[in-house]
Short mmCIF file of C-alpha atoms in Angstrom, two decimals:
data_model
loop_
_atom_site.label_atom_id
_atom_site.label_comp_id
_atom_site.label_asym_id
_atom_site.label_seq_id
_atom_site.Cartn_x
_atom_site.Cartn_y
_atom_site.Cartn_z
CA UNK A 1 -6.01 40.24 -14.80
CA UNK A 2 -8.32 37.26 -14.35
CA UNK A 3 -8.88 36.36 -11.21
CA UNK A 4 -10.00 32.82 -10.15
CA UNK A 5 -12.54 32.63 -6.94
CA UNK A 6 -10.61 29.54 -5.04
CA UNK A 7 -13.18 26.45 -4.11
CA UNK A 8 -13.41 25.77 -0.21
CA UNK A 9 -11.54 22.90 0.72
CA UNK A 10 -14.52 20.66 2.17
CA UNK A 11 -13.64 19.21 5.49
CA UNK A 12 -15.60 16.37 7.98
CA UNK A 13 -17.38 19.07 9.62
CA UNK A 14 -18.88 19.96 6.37
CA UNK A 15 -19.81 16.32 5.68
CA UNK A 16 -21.17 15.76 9.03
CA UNK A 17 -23.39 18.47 8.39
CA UNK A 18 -24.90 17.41 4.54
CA UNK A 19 -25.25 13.90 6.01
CA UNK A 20 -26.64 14.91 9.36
CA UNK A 21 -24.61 12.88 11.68
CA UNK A 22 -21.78 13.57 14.00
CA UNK A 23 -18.20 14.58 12.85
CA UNK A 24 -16.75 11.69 14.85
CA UNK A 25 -18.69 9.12 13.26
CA UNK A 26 -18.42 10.34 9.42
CA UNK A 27 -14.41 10.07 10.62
CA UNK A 28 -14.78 6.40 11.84
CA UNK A 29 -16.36 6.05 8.34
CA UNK A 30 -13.65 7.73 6.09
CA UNK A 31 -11.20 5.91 8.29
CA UNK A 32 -12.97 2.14 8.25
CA UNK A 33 -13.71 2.05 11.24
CA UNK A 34 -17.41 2.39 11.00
CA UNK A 35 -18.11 -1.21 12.11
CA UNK A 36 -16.73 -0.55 15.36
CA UNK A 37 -18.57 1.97 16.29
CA UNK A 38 -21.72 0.03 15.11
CA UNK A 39 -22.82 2.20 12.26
CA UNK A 40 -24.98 0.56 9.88
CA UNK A 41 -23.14 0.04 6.35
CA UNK A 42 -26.55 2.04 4.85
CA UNK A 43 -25.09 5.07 6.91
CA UNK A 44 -21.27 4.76 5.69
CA UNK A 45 -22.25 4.48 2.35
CA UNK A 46 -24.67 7.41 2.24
CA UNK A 47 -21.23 9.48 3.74
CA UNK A 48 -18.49 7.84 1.76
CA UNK A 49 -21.26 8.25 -1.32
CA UNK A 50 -21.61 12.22 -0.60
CA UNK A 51 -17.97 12.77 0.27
CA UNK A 52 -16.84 11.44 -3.57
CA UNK A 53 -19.17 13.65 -4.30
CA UNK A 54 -18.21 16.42 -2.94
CA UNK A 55 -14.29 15.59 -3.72
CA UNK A 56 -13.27 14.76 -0.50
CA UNK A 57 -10.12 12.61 -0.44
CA UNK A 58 -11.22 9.67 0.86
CA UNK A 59 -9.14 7.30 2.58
CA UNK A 60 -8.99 3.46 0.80
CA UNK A 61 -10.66 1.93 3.60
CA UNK A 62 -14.05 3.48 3.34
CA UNK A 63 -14.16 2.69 -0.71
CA UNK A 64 -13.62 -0.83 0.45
CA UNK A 65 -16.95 -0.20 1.45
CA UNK A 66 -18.68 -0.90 -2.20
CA UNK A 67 -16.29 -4.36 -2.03
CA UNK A 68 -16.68 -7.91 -1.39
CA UNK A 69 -13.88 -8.79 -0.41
CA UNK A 70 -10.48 -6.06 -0.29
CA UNK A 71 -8.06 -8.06 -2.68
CA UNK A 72 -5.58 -6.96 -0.19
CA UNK A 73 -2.78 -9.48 1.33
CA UNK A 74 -0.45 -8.46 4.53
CA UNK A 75 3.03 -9.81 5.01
CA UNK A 76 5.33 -8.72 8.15
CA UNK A 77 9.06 -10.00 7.89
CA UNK A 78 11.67 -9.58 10.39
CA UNK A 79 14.48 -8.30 8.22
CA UNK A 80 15.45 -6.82 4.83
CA UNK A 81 18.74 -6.86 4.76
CA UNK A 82 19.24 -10.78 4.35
CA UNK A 83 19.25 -12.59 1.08
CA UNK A 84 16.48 -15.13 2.30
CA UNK A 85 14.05 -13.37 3.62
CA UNK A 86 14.73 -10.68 0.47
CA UNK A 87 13.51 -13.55 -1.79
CA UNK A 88 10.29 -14.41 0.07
CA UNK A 89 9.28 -10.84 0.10
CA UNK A 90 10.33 -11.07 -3.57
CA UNK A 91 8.29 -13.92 -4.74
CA UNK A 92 5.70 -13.37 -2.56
CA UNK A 93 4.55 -10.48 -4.39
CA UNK A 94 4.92 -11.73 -7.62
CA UNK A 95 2.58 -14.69 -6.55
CA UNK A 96 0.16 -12.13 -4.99
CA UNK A 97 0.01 -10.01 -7.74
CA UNK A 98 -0.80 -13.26 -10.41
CA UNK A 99 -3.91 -13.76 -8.74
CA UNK A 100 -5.08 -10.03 -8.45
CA UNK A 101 -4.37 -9.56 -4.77
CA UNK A 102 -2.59 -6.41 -3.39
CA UNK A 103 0.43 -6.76 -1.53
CA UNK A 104 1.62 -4.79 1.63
CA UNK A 105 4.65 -5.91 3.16
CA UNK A 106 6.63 -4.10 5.94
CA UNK A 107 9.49 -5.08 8.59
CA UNK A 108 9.28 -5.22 11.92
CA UNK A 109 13.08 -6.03 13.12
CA UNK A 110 11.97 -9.15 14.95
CA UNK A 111 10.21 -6.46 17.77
CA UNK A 112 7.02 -7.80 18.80
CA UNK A 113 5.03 -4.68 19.38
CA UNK A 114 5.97 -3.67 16.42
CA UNK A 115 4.68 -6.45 14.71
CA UNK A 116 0.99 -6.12 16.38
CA UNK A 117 1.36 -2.21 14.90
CA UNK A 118 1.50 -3.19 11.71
CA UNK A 119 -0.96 -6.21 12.07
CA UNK A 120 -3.68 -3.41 13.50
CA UNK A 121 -2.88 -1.12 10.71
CA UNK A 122 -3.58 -4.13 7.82
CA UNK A 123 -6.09 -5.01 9.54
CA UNK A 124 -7.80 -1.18 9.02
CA UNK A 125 -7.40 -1.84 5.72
CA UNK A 126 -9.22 -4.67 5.57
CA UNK A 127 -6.78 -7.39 4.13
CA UNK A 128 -7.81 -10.71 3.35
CA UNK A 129 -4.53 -12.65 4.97
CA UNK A 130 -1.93 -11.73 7.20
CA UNK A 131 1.38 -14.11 6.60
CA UNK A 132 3.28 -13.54 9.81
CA UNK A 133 6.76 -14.35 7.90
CA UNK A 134 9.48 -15.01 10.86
CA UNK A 135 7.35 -13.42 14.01
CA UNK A 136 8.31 -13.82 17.42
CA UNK A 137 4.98 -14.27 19.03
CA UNK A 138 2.70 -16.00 15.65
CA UNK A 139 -0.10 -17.49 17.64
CA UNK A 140 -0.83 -13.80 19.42
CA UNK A 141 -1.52 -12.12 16.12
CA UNK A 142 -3.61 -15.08 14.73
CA UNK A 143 -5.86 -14.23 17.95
CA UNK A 144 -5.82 -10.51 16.84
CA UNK A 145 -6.89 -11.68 13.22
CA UNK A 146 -9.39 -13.88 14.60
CA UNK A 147 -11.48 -11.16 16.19
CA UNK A 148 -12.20 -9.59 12.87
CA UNK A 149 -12.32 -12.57 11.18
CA UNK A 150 -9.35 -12.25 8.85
CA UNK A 151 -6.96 -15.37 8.32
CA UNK A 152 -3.21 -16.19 8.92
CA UNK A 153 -0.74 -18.10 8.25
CA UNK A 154 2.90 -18.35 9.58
CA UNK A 155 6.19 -18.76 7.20
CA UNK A 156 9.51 -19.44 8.25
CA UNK A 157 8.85 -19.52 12.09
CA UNK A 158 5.21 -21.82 13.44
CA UNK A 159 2.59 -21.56 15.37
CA UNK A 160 -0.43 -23.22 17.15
CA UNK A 161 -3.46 -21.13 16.59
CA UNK A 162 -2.57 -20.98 12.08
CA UNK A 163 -1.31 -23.24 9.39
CA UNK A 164 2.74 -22.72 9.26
CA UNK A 165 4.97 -23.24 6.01
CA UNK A 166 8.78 -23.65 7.82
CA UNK A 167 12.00 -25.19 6.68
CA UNK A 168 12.79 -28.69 7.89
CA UNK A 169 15.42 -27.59 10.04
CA UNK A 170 16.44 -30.62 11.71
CA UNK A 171 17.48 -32.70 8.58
CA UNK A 172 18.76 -29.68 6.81
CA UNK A 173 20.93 -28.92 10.30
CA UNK A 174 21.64 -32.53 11.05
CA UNK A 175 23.03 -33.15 7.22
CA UNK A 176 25.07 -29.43 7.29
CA UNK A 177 26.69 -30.73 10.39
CA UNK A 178 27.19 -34.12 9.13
CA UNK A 179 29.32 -32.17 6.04
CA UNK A 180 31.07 -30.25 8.48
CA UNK A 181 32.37 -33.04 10.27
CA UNK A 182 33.36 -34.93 7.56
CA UNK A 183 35.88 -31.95 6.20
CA UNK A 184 37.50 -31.26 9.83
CA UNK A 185 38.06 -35.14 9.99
CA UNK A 186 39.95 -34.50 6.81
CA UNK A 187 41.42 -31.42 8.15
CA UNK A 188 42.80 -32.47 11.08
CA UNK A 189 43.30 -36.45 11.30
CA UNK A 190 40.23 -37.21 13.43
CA UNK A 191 36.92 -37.03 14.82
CA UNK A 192 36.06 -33.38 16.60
CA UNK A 193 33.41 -31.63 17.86
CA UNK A 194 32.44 -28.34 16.16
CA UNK A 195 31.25 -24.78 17.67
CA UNK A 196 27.32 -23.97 17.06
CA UNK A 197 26.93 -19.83 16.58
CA UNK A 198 24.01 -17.53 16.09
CA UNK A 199 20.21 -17.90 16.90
CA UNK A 200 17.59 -17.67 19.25
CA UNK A 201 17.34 -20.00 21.90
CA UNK A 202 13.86 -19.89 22.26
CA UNK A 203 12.52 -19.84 18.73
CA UNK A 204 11.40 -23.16 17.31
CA UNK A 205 14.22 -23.21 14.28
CA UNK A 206 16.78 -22.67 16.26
CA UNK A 207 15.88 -25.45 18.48
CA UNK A 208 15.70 -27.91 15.68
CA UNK A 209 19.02 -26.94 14.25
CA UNK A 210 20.61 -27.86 17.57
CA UNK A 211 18.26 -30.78 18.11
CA UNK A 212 20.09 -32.12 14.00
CA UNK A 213 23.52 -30.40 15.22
CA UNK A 214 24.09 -32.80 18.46
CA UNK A 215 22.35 -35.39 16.78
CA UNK A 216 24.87 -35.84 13.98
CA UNK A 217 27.31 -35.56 16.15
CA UNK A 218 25.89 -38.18 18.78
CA UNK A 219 25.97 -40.30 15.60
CA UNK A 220 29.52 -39.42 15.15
CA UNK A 221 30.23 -40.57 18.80
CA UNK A 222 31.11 -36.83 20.12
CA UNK A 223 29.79 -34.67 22.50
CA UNK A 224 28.49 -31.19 22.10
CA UNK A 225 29.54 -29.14 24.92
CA UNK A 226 27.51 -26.09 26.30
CA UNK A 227 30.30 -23.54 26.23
CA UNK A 228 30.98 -24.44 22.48
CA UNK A 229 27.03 -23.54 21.90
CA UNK A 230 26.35 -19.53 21.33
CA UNK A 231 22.80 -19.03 20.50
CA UNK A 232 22.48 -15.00 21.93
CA UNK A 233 21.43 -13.62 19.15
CA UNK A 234 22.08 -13.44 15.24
CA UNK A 235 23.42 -10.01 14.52
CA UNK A 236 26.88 -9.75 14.18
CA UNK A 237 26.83 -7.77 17.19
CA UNK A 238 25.39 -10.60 19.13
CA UNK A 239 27.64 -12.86 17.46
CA UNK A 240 30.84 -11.06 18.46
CA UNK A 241 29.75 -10.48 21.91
CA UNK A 242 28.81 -13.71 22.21
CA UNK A 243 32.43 -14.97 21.19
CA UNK A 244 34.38 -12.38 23.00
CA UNK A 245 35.38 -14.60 25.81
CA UNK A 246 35.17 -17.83 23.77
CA UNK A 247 38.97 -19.86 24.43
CA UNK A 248 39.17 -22.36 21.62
CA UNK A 249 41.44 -25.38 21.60
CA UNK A 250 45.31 -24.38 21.48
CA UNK A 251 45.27 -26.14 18.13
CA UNK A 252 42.56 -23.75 16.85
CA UNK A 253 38.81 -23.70 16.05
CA UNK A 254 37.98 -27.49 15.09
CA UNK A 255 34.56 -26.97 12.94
CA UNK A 256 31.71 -24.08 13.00
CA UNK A 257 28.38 -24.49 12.51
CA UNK A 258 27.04 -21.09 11.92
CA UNK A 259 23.09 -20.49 12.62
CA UNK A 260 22.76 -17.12 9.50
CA UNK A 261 24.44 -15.45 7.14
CA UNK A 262 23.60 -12.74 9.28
CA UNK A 263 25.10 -14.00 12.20
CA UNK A 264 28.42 -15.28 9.65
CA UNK A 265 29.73 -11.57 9.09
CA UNK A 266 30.05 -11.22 13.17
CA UNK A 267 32.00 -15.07 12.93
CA UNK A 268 34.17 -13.42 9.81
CA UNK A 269 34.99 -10.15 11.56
CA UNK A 270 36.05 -12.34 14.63
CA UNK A 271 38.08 -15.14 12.48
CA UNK A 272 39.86 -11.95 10.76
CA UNK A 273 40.74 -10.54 13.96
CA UNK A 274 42.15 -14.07 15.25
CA UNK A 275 44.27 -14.19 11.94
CA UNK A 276 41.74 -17.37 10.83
CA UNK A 277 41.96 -16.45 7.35
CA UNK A 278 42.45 -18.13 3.98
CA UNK A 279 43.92 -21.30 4.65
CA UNK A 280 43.57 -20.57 8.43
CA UNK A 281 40.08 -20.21 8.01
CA UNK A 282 38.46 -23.97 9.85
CA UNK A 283 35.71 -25.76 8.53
CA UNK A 284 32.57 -24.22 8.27
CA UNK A 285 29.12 -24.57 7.16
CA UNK A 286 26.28 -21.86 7.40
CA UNK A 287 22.54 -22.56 7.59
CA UNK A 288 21.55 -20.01 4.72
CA UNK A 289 22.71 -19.15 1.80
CA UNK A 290 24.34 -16.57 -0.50
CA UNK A 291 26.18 -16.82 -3.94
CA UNK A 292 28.74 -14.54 -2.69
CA UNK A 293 29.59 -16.40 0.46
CA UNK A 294 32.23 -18.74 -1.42
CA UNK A 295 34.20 -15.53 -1.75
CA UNK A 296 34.98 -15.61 1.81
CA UNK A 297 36.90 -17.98 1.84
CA UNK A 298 37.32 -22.40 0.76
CA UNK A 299 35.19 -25.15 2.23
CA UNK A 300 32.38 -23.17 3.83
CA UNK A 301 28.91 -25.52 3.22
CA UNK A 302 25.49 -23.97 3.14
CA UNK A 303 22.09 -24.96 3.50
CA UNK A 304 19.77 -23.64 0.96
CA UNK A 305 15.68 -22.90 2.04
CA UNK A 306 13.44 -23.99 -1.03
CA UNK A 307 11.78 -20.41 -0.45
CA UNK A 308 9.74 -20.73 -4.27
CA UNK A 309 8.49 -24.18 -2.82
CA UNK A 310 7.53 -22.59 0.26
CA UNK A 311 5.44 -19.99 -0.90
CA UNK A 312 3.36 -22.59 -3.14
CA UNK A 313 3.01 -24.10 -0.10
CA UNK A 314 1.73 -21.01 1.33
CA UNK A 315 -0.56 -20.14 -1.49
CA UNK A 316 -1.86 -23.24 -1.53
CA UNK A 317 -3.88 -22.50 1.25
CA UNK A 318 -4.94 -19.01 0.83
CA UNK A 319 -6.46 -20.47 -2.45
CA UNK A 320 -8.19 -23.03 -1.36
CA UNK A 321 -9.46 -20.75 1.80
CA UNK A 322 -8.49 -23.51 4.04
CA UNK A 323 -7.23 -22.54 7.79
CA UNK A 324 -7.03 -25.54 9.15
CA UNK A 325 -4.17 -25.93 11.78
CA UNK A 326 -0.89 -28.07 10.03
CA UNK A 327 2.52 -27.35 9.84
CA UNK A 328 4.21 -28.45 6.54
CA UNK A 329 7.89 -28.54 6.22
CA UNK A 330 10.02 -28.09 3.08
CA UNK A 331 12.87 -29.79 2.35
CA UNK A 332 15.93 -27.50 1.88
CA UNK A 333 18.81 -27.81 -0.34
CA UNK A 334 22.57 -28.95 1.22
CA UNK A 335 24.72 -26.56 -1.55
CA UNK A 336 28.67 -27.97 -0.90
CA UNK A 337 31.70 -25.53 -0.64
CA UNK A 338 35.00 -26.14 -2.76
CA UNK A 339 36.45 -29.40 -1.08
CA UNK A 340 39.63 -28.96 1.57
#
């Protein structure tokens, strides 16, 4: 029998030792974090040099050492499960990977600790851009960028310290509303005021889809009132909790204006439990949009975010390097239900 002498696995003590400095520093340089510590980029490079060498697994950051720049782009996102912000992550990789750049997405379930985790972690690996797609506090991880130098820019949701891409929410809100409107009119034989569901009442797009909500229907001569106005959240959980002690008029739900197709499976599961099905179902219009959300049911209106224009937007900017603070706003797309 042949027997085969096994190699030592070499380890950082072993390295620190060939390269005479401390274990703790040839760490912070297999890890990339030699700059903090101050160690000269001659040093890191005479350890990341020796541990290839000696077939040590380095980790990515420290060969990001021999590089001018990473090639690597960040992206955070608040959800997966949601056909709009499925098709930014979606095209924003294809447009990453067209000009050479790496992309590393995650989700961080609109939780803003959890988005600074995974800001610090890109960050360790050295990525060019961070596109805070969605965040809940934008302008507190540009100041995290800032302090190693790295860019952002905010998608979907703005802020004051980056360049934002967003939605125009008001006119897209304001002309879903309008549509609404118009089909409970013809439902029921005259002007009514409709329900607003789903949202955040703090965040800046849900804000301006209220601000286009009671302006159409200022236009229209009606009055929103505050107990037909649910913006607690836009899970379906939220949505149904929200609703649970809603009374509508004894002649039914007029008109809803609903704020996600998130937030429309709680207003379905509630609608089905009232019996507001089919022909029951009111007039609705949701500010998102999925193919399959004509099979709920007729006449339910959508508004439609131009997320392919939105990311040339986007890109745009990274190309041309430019930071500059500016918020540009895409038009979206009004997509009409079957008619009443």
């Amino acid at each position: 029998m042949i027997r085969t002498r096994k190699t030592k696995k070499i380890t950082i003590y072993d390295l620190a030792e060939m390269t005479g400095v401390s274990a703790s520093a040839v760490s912070a340089i297999l890890n990339g974090n030699w700059k903090k510590r101050r160690i000269s980029a001659k040093l890191a490079e005479k350890v990341t040099q020796v541990a290839q060498e000696q077939g040590y697994a380095v980790n990515r950051q420290a060969s990001l050492l021999r590089k001018d720049k990473s090639r690597v782009i960040g992206m955070i996102v608040p959800k997966y499960d949601n056909r709009y912000f499925g098709s930014i992550v979606e095209k924003f990789e294809e447009m990453a990977r067209e000009r050479g750049l790496f992309p590393i997405i995650t989700c961080t379930r609109r939780d803003p600790e959890l988005e600074l985790e995974a800001v610090r972690t890109m960050l360790s690996w050295q990525v060019e851009w961070v596109i805070a797609t969605g965040a809940t506090r934008p302008d507190e991880i540009s100041e995290l960028c800032s302090q190693t130098g790295v860019h952002t820019l905010n998608l979907d949701l703005p802020g004051t310290l980056a360049p934002s891409v967003i939605s125009d929410n008001y006119a897209g809100a304001k002309a879903l509303t309008e549509r609404i409107l118009l089909n409970a009119e013809k439902r029921f034989g005259k002007k009514v005021a409709l329900t607003f569901i789903g949202g955040r009442r703090n965040d800046h797009n849900t804000r301006e889809r209220l601000r286009g909500f009671r302006d159409a229907h200022q236009a229209a001569g009606l009055v929103v009132s505050a107990k037909n106005t649910f913006v607690d959240g836009y899970s379906p959980k939220h949505v149904q909790a929200s609703l649970a002690d809603f009374i509508p008029p004894e002649d039914g739900v007029y008109g809803l204006f609903v704020n996600s197709t998130i937030s429309l499976e709680g207003v379905v599961q509630w609608l089905s439990a009232r019996g507001q099905t089919g022909t029951q179902q009111p007039p609705m219009g949701c500010f998102d949009w999925d193919p399959f959300v004509p099979l709920l049911g007729h006449d339910i209106d959508m508004v439609r975010q131009d997320v392919p224009a939105m990311l040339e937007a986007a890109f745009s900017i990274i190309d041309s390097g430019d930071a500059k603070i500016q918020c540009i706003e895409i038009p979206p797309t009004l997509t009409i239900g079957s008619p009443i």
